[in-house]
């Protein structure tokens, strides 16, 4: 075929699509993926305008670019949803991401949970009637209003102070509370968790039993402060970590009450609780796989191999590797967090919602380099691994006869990323929600403002203009696709990353030691005293 004939056919093809009735043309283009639509926009100006001027197509592209999913059908039109989504996009481009403060009434105790970005729980500080109030902040771009629920716990929690942790899943009308129940016969405190309905204010109707039980964990007479609990809802599963005289990790099916997996590790204590115990936990990846974190060891486990009657070692599928540290560096502490966005509440369906399939698991490591027996250099680096990356690795080595060691390069090629903080910078807190991460930077305690670095990490985060906000100075956090030892001396060899991201920095007023949390379309702070390392509650005095 001659060049002139090919060009003639191309022109005819463009004219053919452009000449079709709008409805037929839209139906054809709707069958294409977002990547294919982006290619079509590059064919010619008329195709680009046809896609951008069609609300359903432009909305489809914008959802992927922002890491969102469409909300339930009905209600607002595609044009209205697109308008709200574009306004949300603009907040990342102009560094104007919404910031709310949690309105807890005076004299109330606020409880903090691992899964506490969708809703917060608080109760009266004094004269409690055994009830807890759960508050969901507004998400203006998504079209969901603020709402409160009142839960009656009197039959199960005689003292509100008993609460160790909680998790909320508004889409499943569920709040889970954990407590220590004292057993006078065996002289120990027993971990318990309770399943309540938000809308009914009592026991959840889908739960086979309202109470799930852990093993004994803390002897009476030992200080309660050495116990910390984390609870998270992952669909039908509960991920429950209890740190005490030994670390207990459980995964329950909360609807059937069945124990799906458990493991325990003995912990050592000196004054209070050692970091070693706090660095042990499990994270559910999906209904089959979980990640067990034991200090610096990241172990992928197949829950399908679990036998509750077998006291032997947990079968290991593979181990995930980090980049090797440079000579002289060592790290013995790790913080790990992940928060999947829950499905929306049926009473207030959103225009769009965070895509839970893009959820990122975040690890914060502190590495020290010693010289003459003293720490001379401290370096902090943060690892981002999408849950989909871990799932891909688990499936890849599921049938392997040997436990595989997965090197960092393999994880990086599947979407993992590393950020490095310079020696003079530190991150005091990490919050996550889906693919977004908030890093709160350490500042002088006398300063009245706090700087927060907001990252959105997912495969399409760099689409269009969505990359970095205007005038963003993120020198406190080094983000690079390729770290060389002269840039990041903490690593032994060059380290590469592939996960796209966009980033903004936001300066917010410092609350009274208040924490920074992510909500569906912004951030908010709890202007209350943050609980100390061993406590799971705080008192708000207005």
Coordinates of C-alpha atoms in Angstrom, one line a residue:
X1 CA 0.0 0.0 0.0
X2 CA 1.4 3.4 -0.9
X3 CA 1.9 6.2 1.6
X4 CA -0.8 8.3 0.0
X5 CA -3.3 5.5 0.1
X6 CA -2.5 4.9 3.8
X7 CA -2.9 8.6 4.6
X8 CA -6.2 8.6 2.7
X9 CA -7.6 5.7 4.7
X10 CA -6.5 7.4 8.0
X11 CA -8.3 10.5 7.0
X12 CA -11.4 8.5 6.0
X13 CA -11.3 6.7 9.4
X14 CA -11.1 9.9 11.3
X15 CA -14.0 11.4 9.3
X16 CA -16.0 8.2 9.7
X17 CA -15.9 8.3 13.5
X18 CA -16.4 12.1 13.7
X19 CA -19.4 11.8 11.3
X20 CA -21.2 9.3 13.4
X21 CA -24.2 10.4 15.6
X22 CA -23.0 11.4 19.1
X23 CA -24.8 8.5 20.8
X24 CA -23.3 5.8 18.6
X25 CA -19.8 7.4 18.7
X26 CA -20.0 7.6 22.5
X27 CA -21.1 3.9 22.8
X28 CA -18.2 2.8 20.6
X29 CA -15.7 4.9 22.6
X30 CA -17.1 3.6 25.9
X31 CA -16.0 0.1 25.0
X32 CA -12.3 1.3 25.1
X33 CA -10.1 1.2 28.1
X34 CA -8.7 4.4 29.6
X35 CA -5.3 3.8 28.0
X36 CA -6.9 3.3 24.6
X37 CA -8.9 6.5 25.1
X38 CA -5.7 8.4 25.8
X39 CA -4.2 7.1 22.6
X40 CA -7.4 8.1 20.7
X41 CA -7.0 11.6 22.0
X42 CA -3.6 11.8 20.3
X43 CA -4.9 10.9 16.9
X44 CA -6.3 14.3 15.9
X45 CA -7.9 17.3 17.4
X46 CA -11.5 16.3 16.5
X47 CA -11.1 12.9 18.3
X48 CA -9.6 14.7 21.3
X49 CA -12.4 17.2 21.5
X50 CA -15.0 14.4 21.0
X51 CA -13.6 12.6 24.0
X52 CA -13.1 15.6 26.2
X53 CA -16.5 17.1 25.4
X54 CA -18.3 13.8 26.3
X55 CA -18.9 13.8 30.0
X56 CA -19.0 10.0 30.4
X57 CA -15.7 9.6 28.6
X58 CA -13.9 12.5 30.3
X59 CA -15.2 11.2 33.7
X60 CA -13.9 7.7 32.9
X61 CA -10.4 9.1 32.3
X62 CA -10.5 11.4 35.3
X63 CA -11.5 8.5 37.7
X64 CA -8.4 6.5 36.7
X65 CA -6.1 9.6 36.9
X66 CA -7.2 10.4 40.4
X67 CA -7.3 6.8 41.7
X68 CA -11.1 6.8 42.2
X69 CA -14.0 4.5 41.4
X70 CA -17.5 5.6 40.2
X71 CA -20.1 5.7 42.9
X72 CA -23.4 3.8 42.9
X73 CA -25.6 4.4 39.8
X74 CA -28.4 6.9 40.0
X75 CA -28.4 10.3 41.7
X76 CA -26.1 12.9 40.1
X77 CA -25.3 12.9 36.4
X78 CA -21.9 12.1 34.8
X79 CA -21.5 15.8 34.1
X80 CA -22.1 16.7 37.8
X81 CA -19.7 14.0 39.0
X82 CA -17.1 15.1 36.5
X83 CA -17.4 18.6 37.7
X84 CA -16.9 17.6 41.4
X85 CA -14.0 15.3 40.4
X86 CA -12.3 18.1 38.5
X87 CA -12.6 20.3 41.5
X88 CA -11.0 17.6 43.6
X89 CA -8.2 17.3 41.0
X90 CA -7.6 21.1 41.2
X91 CA -6.9 20.8 45.0
X92 CA -3.8 18.7 44.2
X93 CA -2.7 21.1 41.4
X94 CA -3.1 24.2 43.6
X95 CA -2.1 22.7 47.0
X96 CA -5.6 23.5 48.4
X97 CA -6.5 20.1 49.6
X98 CA -9.4 20.4 52.1
X99 CA -8.5 20.4 55.8
X100 CA -11.1 19.8 58.4
X101 CA -10.8 19.5 62.2
X102 CA -12.7 16.9 64.2
X103 CA -15.6 18.5 66.2
X104 CA -15.5 16.4 69.4
X105 CA -17.6 17.9 72.2
X106 CA -16.0 19.3 75.3
X107 CA -15.3 16.7 78.0
X108 CA -15.3 13.7 75.6
X109 CA -12.7 11.0 75.2
X110 CA -11.7 10.3 71.6
X111 CA -10.6 6.8 70.7
X112 CA -8.0 6.2 68.0
X113 CA -8.1 3.1 65.8
X114 CA -5.9 1.6 63.1
X115 CA -8.9 1.9 60.7
X116 CA -10.0 5.4 61.9
X117 CA -10.1 7.5 58.7
X118 CA -13.7 6.8 57.7
X119 CA -15.2 7.6 61.1
X120 CA -14.1 8.4 64.7
X121 CA -15.5 7.2 68.0
X122 CA -15.8 9.1 71.2
X123 CA -17.5 8.8 74.6
X124 CA -18.1 11.0 77.7
X125 CA -15.1 11.5 79.9
X126 CA -17.1 11.3 83.0
X127 CA -20.6 9.9 83.9
X128 CA -20.6 7.6 80.9
X129 CA -23.9 5.9 80.2
X130 CA -22.2 3.0 78.4
X131 CA -22.7 4.6 74.9
X132 CA -20.2 5.5 72.2
X133 CA -20.8 8.0 69.4
X134 CA -19.3 7.4 66.0
X135 CA -18.8 10.4 63.8
X136 CA -18.2 10.4 60.0
X137 CA -16.7 13.7 58.6
X138 CA -18.2 15.3 55.5
X139 CA -16.6 14.7 52.1
X140 CA -17.8 17.6 50.1
X141 CA -16.4 16.7 46.6
X142 CA -17.8 13.2 46.9
X143 CA -21.2 14.5 48.1
X144 CA -21.4 12.7 51.5
X145 CA -22.6 14.6 54.5
X146 CA -21.4 14.3 58.1
X147 CA -23.3 11.8 60.2
X148 CA -23.2 10.4 63.8
X149 CA -24.3 7.1 65.2
X150 CA -24.8 6.1 68.9
X151 CA -23.8 2.6 70.0
X152 CA -25.1 1.1 73.3
X153 CA -22.3 -1.0 74.8
X154 CA -23.6 -1.4 78.4
X155 CA -24.1 -5.2 78.2
X156 CA -20.5 -5.7 77.1
X157 CA -18.4 -2.8 78.2
X158 CA -19.1 -1.8 81.7
X159 CA -16.4 0.9 81.6
X160 CA -15.6 2.8 78.4
X161 CA -12.0 3.0 79.5
X162 CA -11.8 -0.7 78.8
X163 CA -11.7 0.0 75.0
X164 CA -8.2 -0.7 73.6
X165 CA -8.9 -0.1 69.9
X166 CA -11.6 0.0 67.3
X167 CA -12.3 -0.2 63.6
X168 CA -15.3 1.1 61.6
X169 CA -16.6 -0.1 58.2
X170 CA -19.6 2.2 57.4
X171 CA -20.3 0.2 54.2
X172 CA -21.0 -2.9 56.3
X173 CA -22.7 -0.9 59.1
X174 CA -20.0 -2.3 61.4
X175 CA -17.9 -1.0 64.4
X176 CA -15.6 -3.4 66.1
X177 CA -14.4 -2.6 69.7
X178 CA -11.6 -4.5 71.6
X179 CA -11.1 -4.7 75.3
X180 CA -9.2 -6.5 78.0
X181 CA -11.4 -8.7 80.1
X182 CA -10.0 -9.7 83.5
X183 CA -10.2 -13.3 84.5
X184 CA -10.0 -13.7 88.3
X185 CA -9.7 -17.5 88.2
X186 CA -6.6 -17.6 86.0
X187 CA -5.3 -14.2 87.0
X188 CA -5.0 -12.8 83.5
X189 CA -6.6 -10.3 81.2
X190 CA -8.3 -11.8 78.1
X191 CA -8.5 -10.0 74.8
X192 CA -12.0 -9.7 73.5
X193 CA -13.6 -7.9 70.5
X194 CA -17.2 -7.0 70.0
X195 CA -19.2 -6.5 66.8
X196 CA -21.8 -3.8 66.8
X197 CA -24.2 -2.4 64.2
X198 CA -23.9 1.4 63.6
X199 CA -27.5 1.8 62.5
X200 CA -29.1 -0.5 65.1
X201 CA -26.9 0.7 68.0
X202 CA -26.5 -2.9 69.3
X203 CA -25.3 -6.3 68.2
X204 CA -24.6 -6.7 64.4
X205 CA -27.3 -8.9 62.8
X206 CA -24.8 -10.5 60.4
X207 CA -22.3 -11.6 63.0
X208 CA -22.6 -15.2 64.2
X209 CA -21.6 -14.0 67.6
X210 CA -21.1 -10.6 69.1
X211 CA -17.9 -11.6 71.0
X212 CA -14.7 -13.0 69.5
X213 CA -12.0 -14.2 72.0
X214 CA -8.3 -14.1 71.9
X215 CA -6.0 -16.2 74.1
X216 CA -4.7 -15.0 77.5
X217 CA -2.1 -12.3 77.0
X218 CA -1.4 -10.3 80.2
X219 CA -1.1 -11.5 83.8
X220 CA -2.9 -9.5 86.4
X221 CA -0.4 -7.3 88.3
X222 CA 1.5 -6.4 85.1
X223 CA 1.1 -2.9 84.0
X224 CA -1.6 -2.6 81.4
X225 CA 0.4 -0.1 79.5
X226 CA 2.5 -2.8 77.9
X227 CA -0.4 -4.0 75.9
X228 CA -1.4 -2.5 72.6
X229 CA -4.0 -3.7 70.2
X230 CA -4.8 -3.1 66.5
X231 CA -8.0 -4.2 64.8
X232 CA -8.9 -3.7 61.1
X233 CA -11.9 -4.8 59.0
X234 CA -11.1 -6.4 55.6
X235 CA -14.3 -7.4 54.0
X236 CA -15.6 -10.5 55.9
X237 CA -12.3 -10.7 57.8
X238 CA -11.0 -9.1 61.0
X239 CA -7.2 -8.5 61.3
X240 CA -6.4 -8.4 65.0
X241 CA -3.0 -7.8 66.5
X242 CA -2.4 -8.0 70.3
X243 CA 0.9 -7.0 71.8
X244 CA 1.6 -8.0 75.4
X245 CA 3.7 -10.7 77.2
X246 CA 3.7 -12.3 73.8
X247 CA 2.4 -11.0 70.5
X248 CA -0.8 -12.7 69.3
X249 CA -2.0 -12.3 65.7
X250 CA -5.5 -13.4 64.6
X251 CA -7.6 -13.4 61.5
X252 CA -11.3 -14.1 62.0
X253 CA -14.3 -14.3 59.7
X254 CA -16.5 -11.9 61.7
X255 CA -19.7 -13.2 60.0
X256 CA -19.2 -16.8 60.8
X257 CA -16.9 -16.4 63.9
X258 CA -14.4 -18.9 62.4
X259 CA -10.7 -18.5 63.2
X260 CA -9.0 -18.3 59.8
X261 CA -5.4 -17.9 60.9
X262 CA -3.4 -17.2 64.1
X263 CA 0.2 -17.1 65.2
X264 CA 2.0 -16.0 68.4
X265 CA 5.5 -14.9 69.2
X266 CA 7.0 -14.5 72.7
X267 CA 8.1 -11.0 73.5
X268 CA 10.6 -9.7 76.0
X269 CA 10.0 -6.8 78.3
X270 CA 12.1 -4.4 80.3
X271 CA 10.7 -1.1 81.2
X272 CA 7.3 -0.8 79.5
X273 CA 7.1 -2.4 76.0
X274 CA 10.0 -3.0 73.8
X275 CA 10.0 -1.9 70.2
X276 CA 10.6 -5.5 69.2
X277 CA 7.1 -6.4 70.3
X278 CA 5.6 -3.4 68.5
X279 CA 7.3 -4.4 65.3
X280 CA 5.4 -7.7 65.0
X281 CA 2.0 -7.7 63.3
X282 CA 0.0 -9.3 60.4
X283 CA -1.7 -7.5 57.5
X284 CA -4.4 -9.2 55.4
X285 CA -3.7 -8.9 51.7
X286 CA -6.8 -10.6 50.4
X287 CA -9.1 -13.4 51.5
X288 CA -6.3 -15.9 51.0
X289 CA -2.9 -14.3 51.6
X290 CA -1.5 -12.2 54.4
X291 CA 1.8 -10.5 55.2
X292 CA 3.4 -11.3 58.6
X293 CA 5.9 -8.6 59.7
X294 CA 8.4 -9.7 62.3
X295 CA 10.8 -6.8 62.8
X296 CA 12.6 -6.5 59.4
X297 CA 11.2 -9.8 58.1
X298 CA 8.3 -9.6 55.7
X299 CA 6.7 -13.0 55.2
X300 CA 3.9 -13.9 52.8
X301 CA 1.6 -16.6 54.2
X302 CA -1.2 -18.7 52.6
X303 CA -4.1 -18.7 55.1
X304 CA -5.5 -21.7 53.2
X305 CA -2.7 -23.8 54.6
X306 CA -3.7 -22.9 58.2
X307 CA -4.7 -25.8 60.6
X308 CA -6.0 -24.6 63.9
X309 CA -5.1 -28.0 65.5
X310 CA -1.5 -27.8 64.3
X311 CA 0.9 -26.1 66.7
X312 CA 3.8 -26.3 64.3
X313 CA 5.4 -23.5 62.3
X314 CA 3.3 -21.4 60.0
X315 CA 3.9 -22.4 56.4
X316 CA 5.8 -19.6 54.6
X317 CA 5.1 -18.9 50.9
X318 CA 7.9 -16.3 50.3
X319 CA 9.9 -13.5 51.9
X320 CA 10.0 -10.0 50.6
X321 CA 13.4 -8.3 50.5
X322 CA 14.5 -4.7 51.0
X323 CA 17.5 -3.1 49.3
X324 CA 20.6 -4.1 51.2
X325 CA 21.9 -1.5 53.6
X326 CA 25.3 0.0 53.3
X327 CA 28.1 -1.2 55.6
X328 CA 27.8 -0.1 59.1
X329 CA 24.0 0.7 58.9
X330 CA 21.5 -1.4 60.8
X331 CA 17.8 -0.9 61.5
X332 CA 15.8 -2.7 64.2
X333 CA 12.5 -0.7 64.2
X334 CA 9.7 -0.6 61.7
X335 CA 6.3 1.1 61.6
X336 CA 3.7 -0.4 59.2
X337 CA 0.3 1.0 58.3
X338 CA -2.3 0.3 55.7
X339 CA -5.9 1.5 55.4
X340 CA -8.4 0.3 52.8
X341 CA -11.2 2.7 52.0
X342 CA -14.5 1.1 53.1
X343 CA -17.5 0.9 50.9
X344 CA -19.9 3.9 51.2
X345 CA -22.9 3.9 53.6
X346 CA -26.1 3.1 51.7
X347 CA -27.8 6.2 53.3
X348 CA -25.5 8.6 51.5
X349 CA -24.0 7.1 48.2
X350 CA -21.0 9.2 47.0
X351 CA -20.4 10.6 43.5
X352 CA -17.2 8.6 43.5
X353 CA -14.9 6.9 46.0
X354 CA -11.3 5.9 46.6
X355 CA -10.3 2.8 44.6
X356 CA -9.5 0.2 47.3
X357 CA -7.7 -2.0 44.7
X358 CA -4.9 0.7 44.7
X359 CA -4.3 0.5 48.4
X360 CA -0.6 0.8 49.4
X361 CA 1.1 -0.8 52.4
X362 CA 3.6 1.7 54.0
X363 CA 6.7 0.9 56.1
X364 CA 8.8 3.4 57.9
X365 CA 12.3 2.3 58.8
X366 CA 14.9 4.1 60.9
X367 CA 18.5 3.1 60.1
X368 CA 21.5 4.0 62.4
X369 CA 25.2 4.0 61.6
X370 CA 27.5 3.5 64.5
X371 CA 31.0 4.7 64.9
X372 CA 33.1 3.9 67.9
X373 CA 30.1 2.4 69.6
X374 CA 27.9 5.5 69.2
X375 CA 25.3 6.4 66.7
X376 CA 26.8 8.9 64.3
X377 CA 24.2 9.0 61.5
X378 CA 20.4 8.3 61.5
X379 CA 18.6 7.8 58.2
X380 CA 14.9 7.3 57.7
X381 CA 13.5 5.7 54.6
X382 CA 9.9 4.8 53.8
X383 CA 8.8 1.9 51.6
X384 CA 5.5 1.9 49.7
X385 CA 4.3 -1.5 48.4
X386 CA 0.9 -1.8 46.7
X387 CA -1.2 -4.7 48.0
X388 CA -1.6 -5.8 44.4
X389 CA 2.2 -6.2 44.1
X390 CA 2.2 -8.6 47.1
X391 CA -0.7 -10.5 45.7
X392 CA 1.1 -10.8 42.3
X393 CA 4.2 -12.2 44.1
X394 CA 2.1 -14.6 46.2
X395 CA 0.4 -16.0 43.1
X396 CA 3.7 -16.2 41.2
X397 CA 5.3 -18.4 43.9
X398 CA 2.2 -20.2 45.2
X399 CA 3.1 -23.6 43.8
X400 CA 6.8 -23.3 44.6
X401 CA 8.2 -26.2 46.6
X402 CA 10.7 -23.9 48.4
X403 CA 10.3 -20.6 50.3
X404 CA 11.3 -18.0 47.8
X405 CA 13.3 -14.8 48.7
X406 CA 11.9 -12.0 46.5
X407 CA 14.5 -9.3 45.9
X408 CA 13.7 -5.6 46.0
X409 CA 14.3 -5.3 42.2
X410 CA 11.4 -7.7 41.5
X411 CA 9.1 -5.8 43.9
X412 CA 10.2 -2.5 42.3
X413 CA 9.4 -3.8 38.8
X414 CA 5.9 -4.7 40.1
X415 CA 5.3 -1.2 41.5
X416 CA 7.1 -0.7 44.8
X417 CA 8.7 2.6 45.7
X418 CA 11.1 4.1 48.3
X419 CA 11.4 7.6 49.7
X420 CA 14.4 8.7 51.7
X421 CA 14.4 11.5 54.3
X422 CA 17.6 13.5 54.6
X423 CA 19.6 13.1 57.9
X424 CA 18.2 16.4 59.2
X425 CA 14.6 15.4 58.5
X426 CA 12.3 13.1 60.3
X427 CA 8.7 11.9 59.9
X428 CA 6.7 11.9 63.2
X429 CA 3.6 10.1 61.8
X430 CA 2.3 8.2 58.8
X431 CA -1.4 8.0 57.8
X432 CA -2.8 6.1 54.8
X433 CA -6.0 5.8 52.9
X434 CA -6.0 3.7 49.8
X435 CA -3.3 4.9 47.5
X436 CA -2.7 8.1 49.4
X437 CA -0.2 8.7 52.2
X438 CA 0.3 11.6 54.6
X439 CA 3.8 12.1 56.1
X440 CA 3.8 14.5 59.1
X441 CA 7.2 16.1 59.4
X442 CA 8.8 16.8 62.7
X443 CA 8.9 20.4 63.6
X444 CA 10.0 22.4 66.6
X445 CA 7.4 22.0 69.4
X446 CA 7.2 25.8 69.8
X447 CA 6.1 26.3 66.2
X448 CA 2.4 26.8 65.6
X449 CA 2.3 25.0 62.2
X450 CA 2.9 21.5 61.0
X451 CA 4.0 20.5 57.5
X452 CA 2.4 17.5 55.9
X453 CA 3.6 15.8 52.7
X454 CA 0.7 14.2 50.8
X455 CA 1.5 11.5 48.2
X456 CA -0.9 9.7 45.9
X457 CA 0.8 6.5 44.6
X458 CA -0.8 4.5 41.8
X459 CA -0.1 3.5 38.2
X460 CA -1.9 6.5 36.6
X461 CA -0.9 9.1 39.1
X462 CA 1.1 11.1 36.5
X463 CA -1.6 11.3 33.9
X464 CA -2.2 14.7 32.4
X465 CA -1.2 17.6 34.7
X466 CA -1.6 15.5 37.8
X467 CA 2.0 15.3 39.0
X468 CA 3.2 17.8 41.5
X469 CA 1.4 20.8 42.9
X470 CA 2.5 24.4 42.2
X471 CA 5.6 25.6 44.0
X472 CA 6.1 22.4 46.0
X473 CA 9.3 22.3 48.0
X474 CA 9.6 18.7 49.1
X475 CA 13.3 18.8 50.0
X476 CA 12.4 17.1 53.4
X477 CA 11.5 13.9 51.4
X478 CA 13.6 12.6 48.6
X479 CA 11.6 11.0 45.9
X480 CA 13.4 9.5 42.9
X481 CA 13.1 6.6 40.4
X482 CA 16.8 5.9 40.9
X483 CA 18.7 6.4 44.2
X484 CA 22.5 6.2 43.9
X485 CA 24.7 5.7 47.1
X486 CA 25.8 9.4 46.9
X487 CA 22.1 10.5 47.1
X488 CA 21.0 7.8 49.6
X489 CA 24.2 6.5 51.4
X490 CA 22.0 4.3 53.6
X491 CA 21.8 1.8 50.7
X492 CA 24.6 -0.5 49.6
X493 CA 23.9 -0.2 45.8
X494 CA 21.6 1.8 43.5
X495 CA 17.9 1.4 44.2
X496 CA 15.2 1.9 41.6
X497 CA 11.5 2.4 41.9
X498 CA 8.7 2.4 39.3
X499 CA 5.4 3.4 41.1
X500 CA 4.2 6.7 39.7
X501 CA 3.1 9.4 42.2
X502 CA 1.9 12.9 42.6
X503 CA 2.8 15.0 45.6
X504 CA 1.8 18.2 47.4
X505 CA 2.9 19.8 50.7
X506 CA 0.4 21.4 53.0
X507 CA 1.0 23.5 56.0
X508 CA -1.7 23.3 58.7
X509 CA -2.1 24.9 62.1
X510 CA -0.7 22.7 64.8
X511 CA -3.4 21.3 67.2
X512 CA -2.8 20.4 70.7
X513 CA -0.6 17.4 69.7
X514 CA -3.4 16.5 67.4
X515 CA -2.9 13.8 64.7
X516 CA -3.2 14.2 61.0
X517 CA -5.5 11.8 59.2
X518 CA -6.7 11.2 55.7
X519 CA -10.4 11.3 54.7
X520 CA -11.9 10.3 51.3
X521 CA -11.2 13.7 49.6
X522 CA -8.9 15.6 52.0
X523 CA -7.3 15.6 55.4
X524 CA -8.4 16.4 58.9
X525 CA -6.8 16.8 62.3
X526 CA -8.0 15.7 65.7
X527 CA -7.4 18.8 67.9
X528 CA -7.1 16.6 71.0
X529 CA -4.2 15.3 73.0
X530 CA -2.8 12.3 71.2
X531 CA -2.6 9.2 73.4
X532 CA 0.8 8.1 74.6
X533 CA 2.6 5.1 73.2
X534 CA 0.7 2.6 75.4
X535 CA -2.7 4.1 75.4
X536 CA -5.5 3.9 72.8
X537 CA -7.6 6.8 73.9
X538 CA -7.3 10.5 74.5
X539 CA -9.4 13.2 76.4
X540 CA -10.8 16.1 74.6
X541 CA -11.4 19.2 76.8
X542 CA -12.7 21.6 74.2

